Coordinates of C-alpha atoms in Angstrom, one line a residue:
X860 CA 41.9 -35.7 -12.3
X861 CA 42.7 -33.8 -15.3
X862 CA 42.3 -30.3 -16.1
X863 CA 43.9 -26.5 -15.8
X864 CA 45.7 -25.7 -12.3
X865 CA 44.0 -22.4 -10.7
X866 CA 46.5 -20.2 -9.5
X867 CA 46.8 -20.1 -5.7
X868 CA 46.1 -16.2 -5.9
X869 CA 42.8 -17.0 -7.7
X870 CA 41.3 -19.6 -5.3
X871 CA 42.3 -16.8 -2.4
X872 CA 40.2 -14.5 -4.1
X873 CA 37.6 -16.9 -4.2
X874 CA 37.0 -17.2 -0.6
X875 CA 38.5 -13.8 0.5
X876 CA 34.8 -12.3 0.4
X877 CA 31.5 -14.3 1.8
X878 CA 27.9 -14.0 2.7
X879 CA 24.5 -13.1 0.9
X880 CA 24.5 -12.6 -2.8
X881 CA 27.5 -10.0 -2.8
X882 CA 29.3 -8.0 -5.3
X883 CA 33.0 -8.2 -3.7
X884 CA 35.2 -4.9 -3.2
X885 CA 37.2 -4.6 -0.2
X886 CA 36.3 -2.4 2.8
X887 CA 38.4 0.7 3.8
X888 CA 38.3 -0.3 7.3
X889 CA 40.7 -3.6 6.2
X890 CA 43.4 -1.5 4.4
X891 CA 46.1 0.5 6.2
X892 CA 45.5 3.0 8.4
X893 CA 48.3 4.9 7.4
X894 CA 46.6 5.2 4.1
X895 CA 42.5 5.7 4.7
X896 CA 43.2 8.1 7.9
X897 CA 40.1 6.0 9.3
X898 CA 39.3 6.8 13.3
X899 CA 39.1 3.8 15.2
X900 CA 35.2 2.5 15.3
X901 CA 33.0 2.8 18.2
X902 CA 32.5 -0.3 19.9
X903 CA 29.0 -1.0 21.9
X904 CA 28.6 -4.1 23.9
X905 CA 26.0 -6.2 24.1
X906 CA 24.9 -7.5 27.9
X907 CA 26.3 -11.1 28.9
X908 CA 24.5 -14.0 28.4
X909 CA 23.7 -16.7 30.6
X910 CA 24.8 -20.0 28.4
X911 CA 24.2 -22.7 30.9
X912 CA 20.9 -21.3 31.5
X913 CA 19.9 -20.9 28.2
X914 CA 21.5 -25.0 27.2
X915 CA 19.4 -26.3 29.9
X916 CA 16.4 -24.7 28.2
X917 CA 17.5 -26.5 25.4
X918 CA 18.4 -29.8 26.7
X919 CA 14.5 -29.7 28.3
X920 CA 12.9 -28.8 24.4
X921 CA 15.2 -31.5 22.9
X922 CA 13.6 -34.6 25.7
X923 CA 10.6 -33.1 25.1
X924 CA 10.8 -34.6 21.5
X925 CA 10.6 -31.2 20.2
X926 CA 12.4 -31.4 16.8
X927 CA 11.7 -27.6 16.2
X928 CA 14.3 -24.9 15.1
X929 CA 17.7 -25.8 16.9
X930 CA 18.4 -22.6 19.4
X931 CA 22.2 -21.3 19.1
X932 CA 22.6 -18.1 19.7
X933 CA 20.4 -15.0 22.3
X934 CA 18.6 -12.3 20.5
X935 CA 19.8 -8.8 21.6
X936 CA 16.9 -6.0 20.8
X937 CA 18.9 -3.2 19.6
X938 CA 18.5 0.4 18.0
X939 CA 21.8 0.7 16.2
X940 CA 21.4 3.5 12.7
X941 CA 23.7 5.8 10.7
X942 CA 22.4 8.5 12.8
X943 CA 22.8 7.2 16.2
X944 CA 25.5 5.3 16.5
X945 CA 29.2 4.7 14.8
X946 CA 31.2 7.3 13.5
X947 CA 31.5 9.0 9.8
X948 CA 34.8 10.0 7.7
X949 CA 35.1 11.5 4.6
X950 CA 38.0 9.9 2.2
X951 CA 39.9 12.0 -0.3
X952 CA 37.7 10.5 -3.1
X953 CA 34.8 11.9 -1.3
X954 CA 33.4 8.5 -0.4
X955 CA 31.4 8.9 2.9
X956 CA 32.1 5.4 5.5
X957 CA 30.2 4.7 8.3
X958 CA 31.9 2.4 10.7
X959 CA 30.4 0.9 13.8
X960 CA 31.9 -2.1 16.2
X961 CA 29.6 -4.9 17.5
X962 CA 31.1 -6.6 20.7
X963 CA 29.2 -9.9 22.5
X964 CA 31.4 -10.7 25.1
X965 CA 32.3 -14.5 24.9
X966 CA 30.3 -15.1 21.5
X967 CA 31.4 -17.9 19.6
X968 CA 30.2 -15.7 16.7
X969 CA 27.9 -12.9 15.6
X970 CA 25.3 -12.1 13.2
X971 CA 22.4 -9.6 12.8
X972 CA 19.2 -8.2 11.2
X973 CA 18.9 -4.9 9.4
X974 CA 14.9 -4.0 10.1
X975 CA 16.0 -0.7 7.9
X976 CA 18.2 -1.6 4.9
X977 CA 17.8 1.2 2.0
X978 CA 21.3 1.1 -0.1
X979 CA 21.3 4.1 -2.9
X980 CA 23.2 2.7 -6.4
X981 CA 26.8 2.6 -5.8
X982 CA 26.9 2.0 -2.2
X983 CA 27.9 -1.1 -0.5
X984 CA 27.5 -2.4 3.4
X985 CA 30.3 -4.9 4.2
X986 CA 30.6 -7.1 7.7
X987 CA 34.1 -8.3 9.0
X988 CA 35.8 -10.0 12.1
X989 CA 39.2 -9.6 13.2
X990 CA 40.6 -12.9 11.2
X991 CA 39.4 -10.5 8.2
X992 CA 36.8 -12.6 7.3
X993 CA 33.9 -10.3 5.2
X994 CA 30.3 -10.6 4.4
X995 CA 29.8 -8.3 1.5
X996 CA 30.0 -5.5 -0.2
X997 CA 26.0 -6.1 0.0
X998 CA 24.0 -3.9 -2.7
X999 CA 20.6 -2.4 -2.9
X1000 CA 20.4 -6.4 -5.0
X1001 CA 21.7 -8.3 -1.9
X1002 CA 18.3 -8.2 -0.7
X1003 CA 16.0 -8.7 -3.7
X1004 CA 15.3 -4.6 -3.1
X1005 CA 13.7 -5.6 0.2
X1006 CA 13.8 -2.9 2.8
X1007 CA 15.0 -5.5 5.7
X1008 CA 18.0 -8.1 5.7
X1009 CA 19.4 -10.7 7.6
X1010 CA 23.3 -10.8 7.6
X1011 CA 24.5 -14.1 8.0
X1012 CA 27.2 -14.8 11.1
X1013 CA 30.9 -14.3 11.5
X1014 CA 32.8 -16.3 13.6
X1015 CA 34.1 -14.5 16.8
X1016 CA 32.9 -12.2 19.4
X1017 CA 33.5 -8.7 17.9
X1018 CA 32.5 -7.5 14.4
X1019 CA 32.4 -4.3 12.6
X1020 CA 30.1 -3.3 10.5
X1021 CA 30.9 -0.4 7.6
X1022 CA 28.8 1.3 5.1
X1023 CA 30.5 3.3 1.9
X1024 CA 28.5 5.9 0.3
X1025 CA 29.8 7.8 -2.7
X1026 CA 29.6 11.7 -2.5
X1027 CA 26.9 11.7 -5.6
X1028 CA 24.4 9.7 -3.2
X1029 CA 25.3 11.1 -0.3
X1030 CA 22.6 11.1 2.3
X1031 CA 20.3 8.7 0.7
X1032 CA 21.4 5.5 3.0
X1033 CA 19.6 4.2 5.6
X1034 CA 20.5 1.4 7.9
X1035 CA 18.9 0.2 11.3
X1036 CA 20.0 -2.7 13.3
X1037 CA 17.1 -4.1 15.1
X1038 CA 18.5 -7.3 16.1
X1039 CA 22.1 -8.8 17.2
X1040 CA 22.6 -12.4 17.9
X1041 CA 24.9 -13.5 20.2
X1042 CA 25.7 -17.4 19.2
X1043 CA 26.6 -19.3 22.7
X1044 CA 27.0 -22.4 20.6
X1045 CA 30.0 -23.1 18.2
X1046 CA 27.6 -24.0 15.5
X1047 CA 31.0 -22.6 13.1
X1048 CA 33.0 -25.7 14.9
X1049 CA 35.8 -23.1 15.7
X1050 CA 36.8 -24.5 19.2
X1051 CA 35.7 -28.1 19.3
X1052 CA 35.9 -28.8 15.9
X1053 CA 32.7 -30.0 13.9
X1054 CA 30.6 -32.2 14.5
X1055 CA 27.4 -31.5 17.2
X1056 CA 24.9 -33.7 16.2
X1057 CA 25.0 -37.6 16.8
X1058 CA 27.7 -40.0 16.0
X1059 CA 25.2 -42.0 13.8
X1060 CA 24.5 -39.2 11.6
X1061 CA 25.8 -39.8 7.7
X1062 CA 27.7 -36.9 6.1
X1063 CA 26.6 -36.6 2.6
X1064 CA 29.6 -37.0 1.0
X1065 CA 29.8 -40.6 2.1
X1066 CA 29.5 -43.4 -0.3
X1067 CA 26.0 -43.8 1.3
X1068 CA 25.0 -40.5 0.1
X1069 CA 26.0 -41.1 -4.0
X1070 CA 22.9 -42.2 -5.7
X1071 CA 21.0 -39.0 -3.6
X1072 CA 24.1 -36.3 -5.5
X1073 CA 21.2 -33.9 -6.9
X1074 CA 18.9 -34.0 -4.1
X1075 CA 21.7 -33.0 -1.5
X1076 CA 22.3 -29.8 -4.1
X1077 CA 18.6 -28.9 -3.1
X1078 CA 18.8 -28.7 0.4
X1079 CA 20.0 -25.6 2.4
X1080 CA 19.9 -25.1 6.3
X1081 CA 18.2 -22.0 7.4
X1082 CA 19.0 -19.6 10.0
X1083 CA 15.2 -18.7 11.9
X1084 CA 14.7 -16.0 13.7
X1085 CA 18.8 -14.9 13.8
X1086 CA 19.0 -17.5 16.3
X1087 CA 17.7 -20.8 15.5
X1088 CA 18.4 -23.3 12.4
X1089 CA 15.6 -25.2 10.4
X1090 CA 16.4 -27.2 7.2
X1091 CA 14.7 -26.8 3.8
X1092 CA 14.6 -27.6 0.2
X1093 CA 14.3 -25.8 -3.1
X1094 CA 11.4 -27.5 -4.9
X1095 CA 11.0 -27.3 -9.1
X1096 CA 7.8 -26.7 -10.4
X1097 CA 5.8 -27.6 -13.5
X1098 CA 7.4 -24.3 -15.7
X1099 CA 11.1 -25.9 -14.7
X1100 CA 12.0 -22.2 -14.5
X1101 CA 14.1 -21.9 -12.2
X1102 CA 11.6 -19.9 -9.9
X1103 CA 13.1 -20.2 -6.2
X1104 CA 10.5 -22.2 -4.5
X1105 CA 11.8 -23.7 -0.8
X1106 CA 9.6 -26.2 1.1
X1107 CA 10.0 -26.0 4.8
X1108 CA 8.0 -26.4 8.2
X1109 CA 5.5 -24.4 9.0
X1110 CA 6.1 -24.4 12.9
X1111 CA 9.7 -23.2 11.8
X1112 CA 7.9 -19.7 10.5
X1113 CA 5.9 -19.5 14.0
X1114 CA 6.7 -16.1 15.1
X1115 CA 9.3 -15.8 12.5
X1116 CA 9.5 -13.0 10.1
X1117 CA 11.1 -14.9 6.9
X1118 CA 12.3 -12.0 4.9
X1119 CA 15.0 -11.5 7.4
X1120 CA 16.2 -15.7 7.2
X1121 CA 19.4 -16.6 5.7
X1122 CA 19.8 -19.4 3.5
X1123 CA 23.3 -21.4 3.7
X1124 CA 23.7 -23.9 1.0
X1125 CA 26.2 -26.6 0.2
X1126 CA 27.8 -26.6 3.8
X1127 CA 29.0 -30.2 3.7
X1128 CA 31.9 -31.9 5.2
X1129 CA 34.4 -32.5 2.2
X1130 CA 35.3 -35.7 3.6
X1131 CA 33.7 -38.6 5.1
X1132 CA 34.6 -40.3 8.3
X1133 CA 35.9 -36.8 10.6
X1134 CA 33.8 -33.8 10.1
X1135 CA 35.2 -31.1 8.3
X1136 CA 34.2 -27.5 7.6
X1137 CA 32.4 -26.5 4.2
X1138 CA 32.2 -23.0 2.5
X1139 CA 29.8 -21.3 5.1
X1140 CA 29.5 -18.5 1.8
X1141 CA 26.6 -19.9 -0.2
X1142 CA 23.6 -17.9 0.7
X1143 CA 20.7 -16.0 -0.1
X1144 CA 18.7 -13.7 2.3
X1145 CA 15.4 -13.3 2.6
X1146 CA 11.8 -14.8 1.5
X1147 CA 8.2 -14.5 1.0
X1148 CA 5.6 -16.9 2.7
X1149 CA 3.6 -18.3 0.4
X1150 CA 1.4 -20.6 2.0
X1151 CA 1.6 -22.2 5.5
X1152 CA -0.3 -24.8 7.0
X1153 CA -0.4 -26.6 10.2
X1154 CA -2.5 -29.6 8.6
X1155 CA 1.0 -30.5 7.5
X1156 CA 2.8 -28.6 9.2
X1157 CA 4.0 -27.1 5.2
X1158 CA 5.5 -23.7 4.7
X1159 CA 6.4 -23.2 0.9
X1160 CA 8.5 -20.2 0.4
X1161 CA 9.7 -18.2 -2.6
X1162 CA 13.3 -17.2 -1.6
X1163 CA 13.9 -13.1 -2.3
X1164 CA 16.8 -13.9 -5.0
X1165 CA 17.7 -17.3 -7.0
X1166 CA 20.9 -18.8 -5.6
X1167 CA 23.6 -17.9 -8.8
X1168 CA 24.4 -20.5 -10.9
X1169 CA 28.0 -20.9 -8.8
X1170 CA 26.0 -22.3 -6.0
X1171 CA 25.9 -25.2 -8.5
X1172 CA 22.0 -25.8 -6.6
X1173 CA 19.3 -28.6 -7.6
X1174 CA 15.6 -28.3 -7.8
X1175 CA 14.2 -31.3 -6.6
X1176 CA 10.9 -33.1 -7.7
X1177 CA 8.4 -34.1 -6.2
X1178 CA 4.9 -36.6 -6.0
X1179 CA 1.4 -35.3 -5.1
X1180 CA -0.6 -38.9 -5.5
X1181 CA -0.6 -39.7 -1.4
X1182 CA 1.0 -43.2 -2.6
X1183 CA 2.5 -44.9 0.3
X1184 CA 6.4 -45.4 -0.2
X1185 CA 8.2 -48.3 0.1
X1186 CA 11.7 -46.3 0.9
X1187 CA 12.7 -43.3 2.0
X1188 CA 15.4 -40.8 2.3
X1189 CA 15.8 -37.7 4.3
X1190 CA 18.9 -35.2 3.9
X1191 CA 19.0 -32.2 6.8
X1192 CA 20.9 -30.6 9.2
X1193 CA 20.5 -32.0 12.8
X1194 CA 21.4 -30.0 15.3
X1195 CA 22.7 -27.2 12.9
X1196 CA 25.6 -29.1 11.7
X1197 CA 26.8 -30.0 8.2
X1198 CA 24.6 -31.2 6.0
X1199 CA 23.4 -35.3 6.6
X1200 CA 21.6 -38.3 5.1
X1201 CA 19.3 -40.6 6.7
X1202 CA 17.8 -43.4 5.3
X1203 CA 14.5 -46.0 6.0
X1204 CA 14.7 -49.1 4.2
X1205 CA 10.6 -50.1 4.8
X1206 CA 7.4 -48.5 4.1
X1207 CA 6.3 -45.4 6.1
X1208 CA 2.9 -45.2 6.9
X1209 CA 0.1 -42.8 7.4
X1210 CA -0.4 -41.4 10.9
X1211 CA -1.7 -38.4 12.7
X1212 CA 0.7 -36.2 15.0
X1213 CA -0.2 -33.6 16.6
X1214 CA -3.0 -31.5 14.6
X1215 CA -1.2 -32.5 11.4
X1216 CA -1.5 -35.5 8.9
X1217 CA 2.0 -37.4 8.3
X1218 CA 4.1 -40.1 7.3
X1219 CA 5.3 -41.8 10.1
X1220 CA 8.6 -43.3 10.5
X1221 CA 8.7 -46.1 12.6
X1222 CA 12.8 -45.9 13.1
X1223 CA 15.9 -45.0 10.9
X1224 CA 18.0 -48.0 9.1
X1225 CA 20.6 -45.3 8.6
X1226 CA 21.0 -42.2 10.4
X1227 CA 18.6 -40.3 12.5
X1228 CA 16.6 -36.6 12.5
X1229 CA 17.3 -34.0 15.2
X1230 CA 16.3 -30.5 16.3
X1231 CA 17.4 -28.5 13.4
X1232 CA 16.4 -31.3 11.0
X1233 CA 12.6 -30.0 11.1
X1234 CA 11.5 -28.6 7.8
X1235 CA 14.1 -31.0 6.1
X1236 CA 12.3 -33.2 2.9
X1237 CA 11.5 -36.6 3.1
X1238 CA 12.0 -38.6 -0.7
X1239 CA 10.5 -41.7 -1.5
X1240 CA 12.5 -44.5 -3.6
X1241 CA 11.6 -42.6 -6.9
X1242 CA 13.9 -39.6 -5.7
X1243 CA 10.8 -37.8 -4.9
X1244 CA 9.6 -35.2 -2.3
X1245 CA 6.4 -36.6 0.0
X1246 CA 6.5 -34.4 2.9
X1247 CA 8.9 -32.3 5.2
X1248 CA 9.7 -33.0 8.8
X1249 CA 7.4 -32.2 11.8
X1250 CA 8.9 -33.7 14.4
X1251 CA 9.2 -37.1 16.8
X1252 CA 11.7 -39.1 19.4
X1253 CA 14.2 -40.3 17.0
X1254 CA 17.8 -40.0 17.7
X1255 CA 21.0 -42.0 18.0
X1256 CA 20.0 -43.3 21.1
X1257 CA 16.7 -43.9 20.7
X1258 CA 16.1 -44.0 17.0
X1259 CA 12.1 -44.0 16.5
X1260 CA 9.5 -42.7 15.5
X1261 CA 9.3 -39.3 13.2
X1262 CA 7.0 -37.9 11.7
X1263 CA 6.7 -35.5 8.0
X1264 CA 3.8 -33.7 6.7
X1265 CA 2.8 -34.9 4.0
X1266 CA 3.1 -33.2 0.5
X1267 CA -0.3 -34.7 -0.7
X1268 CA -2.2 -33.0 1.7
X1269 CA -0.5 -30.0 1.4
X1270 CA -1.1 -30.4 -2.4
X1271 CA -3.6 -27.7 -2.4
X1272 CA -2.3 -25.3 -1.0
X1273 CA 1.1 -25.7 -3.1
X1274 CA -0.5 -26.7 -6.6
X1275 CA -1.3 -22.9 -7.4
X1276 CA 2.4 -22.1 -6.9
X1277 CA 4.0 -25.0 -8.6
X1278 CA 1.5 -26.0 -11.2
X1279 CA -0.6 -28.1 -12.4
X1280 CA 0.8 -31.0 -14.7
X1281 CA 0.1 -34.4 -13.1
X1282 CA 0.7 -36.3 -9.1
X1283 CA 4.2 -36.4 -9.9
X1284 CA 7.1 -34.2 -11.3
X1285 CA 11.0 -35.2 -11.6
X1286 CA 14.0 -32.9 -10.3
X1287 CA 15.6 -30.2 -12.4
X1288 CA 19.0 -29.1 -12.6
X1289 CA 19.5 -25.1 -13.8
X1290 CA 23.2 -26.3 -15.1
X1291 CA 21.9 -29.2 -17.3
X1292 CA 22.1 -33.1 -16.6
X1293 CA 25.5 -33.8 -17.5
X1294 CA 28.3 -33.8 -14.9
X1295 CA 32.0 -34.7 -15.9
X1296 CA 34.6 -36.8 -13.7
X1297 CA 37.0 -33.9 -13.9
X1298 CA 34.5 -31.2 -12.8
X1299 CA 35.7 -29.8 -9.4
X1300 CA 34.4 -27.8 -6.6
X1301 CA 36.4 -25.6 -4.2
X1302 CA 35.3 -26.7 -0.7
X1303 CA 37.9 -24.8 1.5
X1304 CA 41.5 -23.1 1.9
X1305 CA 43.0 -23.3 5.3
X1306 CA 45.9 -22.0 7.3
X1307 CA 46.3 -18.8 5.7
X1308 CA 47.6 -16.4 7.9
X1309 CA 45.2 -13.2 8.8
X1310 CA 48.2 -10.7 7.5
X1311 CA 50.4 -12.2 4.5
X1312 CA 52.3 -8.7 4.4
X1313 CA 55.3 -9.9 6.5
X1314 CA 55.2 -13.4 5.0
X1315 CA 57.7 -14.9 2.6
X1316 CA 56.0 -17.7 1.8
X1317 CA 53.0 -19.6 3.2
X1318 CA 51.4 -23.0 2.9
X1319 CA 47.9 -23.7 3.0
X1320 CA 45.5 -26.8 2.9
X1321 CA 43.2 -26.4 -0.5
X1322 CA 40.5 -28.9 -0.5
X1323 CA 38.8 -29.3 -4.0
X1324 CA 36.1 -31.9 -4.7
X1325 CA 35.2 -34.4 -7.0
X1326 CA 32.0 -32.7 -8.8
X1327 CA 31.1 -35.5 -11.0

């Protein structure tokens, strides 16, 4: 590979800040104390939660066949605000911060909904664990000037949240956290490493996955509800303007309120055979239901904000006509892990499931679909989108039988959204169609130490990718 070296202190500043379209800055709370004068911040803790109880609930779902959004964390109903929780200070510049401690005992990590999320110009909200991983700053633009927002999760089991608020907006914040998630799976991979779907599964990055490069930019998993993952796809449209469209399941939106999702994209293993952690940063909050229908079982979304061009996403095409494939191709997130590829090597065909009309998938060549998988597009051999997942049996040990609503059906509900020119339409990509051999992607830095104040030198593990 050719090219100009980064410095090391640039790529650290790269990943030093993560979460939602953010705006960077570092929080006081993460400087010396000696120097901000901050109090400590109030902790409240969340009740326990039962994990065995709540796996076995999942365990009966997943033999059920149920392929619906994969359940890894407890929702906590809370009441947590400026004015009734936390603690204020008042810093020499006369910036106002607000600084409140999240604790669920045991969590493998935590993340949360703001059901009141009003930011004045000038004020940021940032999120941070004790490995001084942050979300944030977050901006009255994190949120596409909704007035609710997911925050997307931080691994551990205490995080604190702080809110800055310069002395010429003073008083004109208002945060409410209505909902705390307490993950009892390690969907991060922190303690047994990645991997929880089956052993059959394809990372993307595997030979298997080259010819499919722009289609896997497309797809993004989604965290439902603050507790559950479902998998989706950005979908061009007949304008090729770059207008966040994202195809999903409808019975993923079932009881769901959407504007408060997270979208992760890019989380991919950077290498093949062992499963290795991606950038968890890449993702956008919040969206608008368009249309839903359980005919198909279709949701098409329009995401709150477009993904910035550094998400490096694809916008992938699609075909209306109802023409029966001969292939097909079906990149998710089973089980909420790293992004996969599955692949059918004969002709679906039509069937009914459920209430809703689908392609059926007899069984997998390659690969396999689980819970967390539902919403995820199936391609044809054209590189096209024909429906999204509904559900079915198939897994690694029993790999038949799924089933996708099918985009033809759905076709009028969708066509007033994406537009009108023709039964089929080919991907776009916002960055152009030309890729280089020497392009590169930073996928991850490791073993950096949480404090490098007392250390002389260090020695981490940068892991860059080939991007062409």
């Amino acid at each position: 590979m050719t090219g100009r070296l980064l410095p090391l202190v640039a790529l650290l500043t790269t990943i030093s800040v993560h979460g939602q379209i953010a705006f960077g800055g570092q929080p006081y709370g993460m400087r010396p104390t000696e120097k901000t004068g901050l109090p400590p911040a109030p902790r409240v803790i969340m009740p326990t939660v039962d994990a065995a109880a709540l796996m076995a609930e999942d365990a009966e779902r997943a033999a059920q066949g149920i392929k619906g959004p994969y359940r890894f964390g407890f929702n906590h109903a809370t009441d947590l605000s400026l004015d009734n929780s936390g603690i204020w200070h008042t810093m020499p510049n006369g910036d106002r911060v607000w600084r409140l401690a999240i604790v669920c005992p045991n969590a493998f990590s935590i993340n949360f909904e703001f059901n009141e999320y009003m930011v004045p110009e000038g004020a940021r909200v940032f999120v941070y664990n004790a490995w001084n991983e942050v979300l944030g700053g977050f901006t009255a633009a994190s949120n596409g000037g909704r007035p609710t927002m997911g925050v997307g999760q931080l691994a551990g089991d205490r995080i604190t949240v702080e809110y800055v608020e310069p002395a010429s907006v003073e008083g004109q914040g208002h945060l409410r956290i209505g909902q705390v998630t307490h993950a009892y799976r390690d969907v991060l991979g922190l303690a047994k490493g990645l991997g929880d779907s089956g052993s059959c599964n394809n990372n993307v990055i595997c030979p298997v996955g080259d010819e499919w490069r722009d289609e896997i930019r497309s797809v993004a998993i989604i965290i439902v509800g603050g507790s559950g993952y479902c998998t989706g796809t950005l979908l061009n449209n007949c304008a090729e303007d770059g207008t966040p469209y994202f195809l999903t399941a409808n019975h993923c939106t079932e009881g769901a309120n959407v504007n408060n999702w997270v979208f992760r994209f890019n989380w991919e293993s950077p290498v093949c055979e062992a499963n290795q952690n991606g950038p968890t940063n890449q993702t956008v909050s919040g969206a608008s239901l368009l249309e839903n229908s359980g005919g198909s079982d279709v949701a098409l979304l329009q995401l709150n904000s477009t993904p910035p061009s550094d998400y490096n996403v694809y916008y992938a095409g699609w075909d209306n006509s109802g023409a029966a494939p001969t292939s097909e191709v079906c990149i998710h997130h089973p089980s909420g892990d790293i992004k996969k590829i599955s692949f059918n090597n004969d002709a679906a065909g039509e069937a009914d499931w459920g209430s809703a009309a689908t392609w059926h998938i007899p069984a997998w060549d390659d690969g396999t679909t689980e819970p967390g998988s539902s919403g995820s597009g199936l391609w044809n051999q054209d590189h096209r989108i024909i429906g999204q997942l509904f559900g079915g049996q198939a897994s690694c040990s029993n790999n038949v039988n799924d089933y996708f609503g099918r985009f033809d059906v759905s076709w009028p509900l969708l066509e007033s959204h994406l537009g009108s020119c023709g039964t089929t339409l080919d991907g776009w990509d916002p960055a152009g169609s030309t890729t280089y051999q020497y392009d590169a992607l930073l996928q991850s830095i490791n073993n950096v130490p949480p404090s490098l104040c007392n250390e002389n030198t260090i020695d981490p593990t940068i892991t860059i990718k080939n991007n062409g």
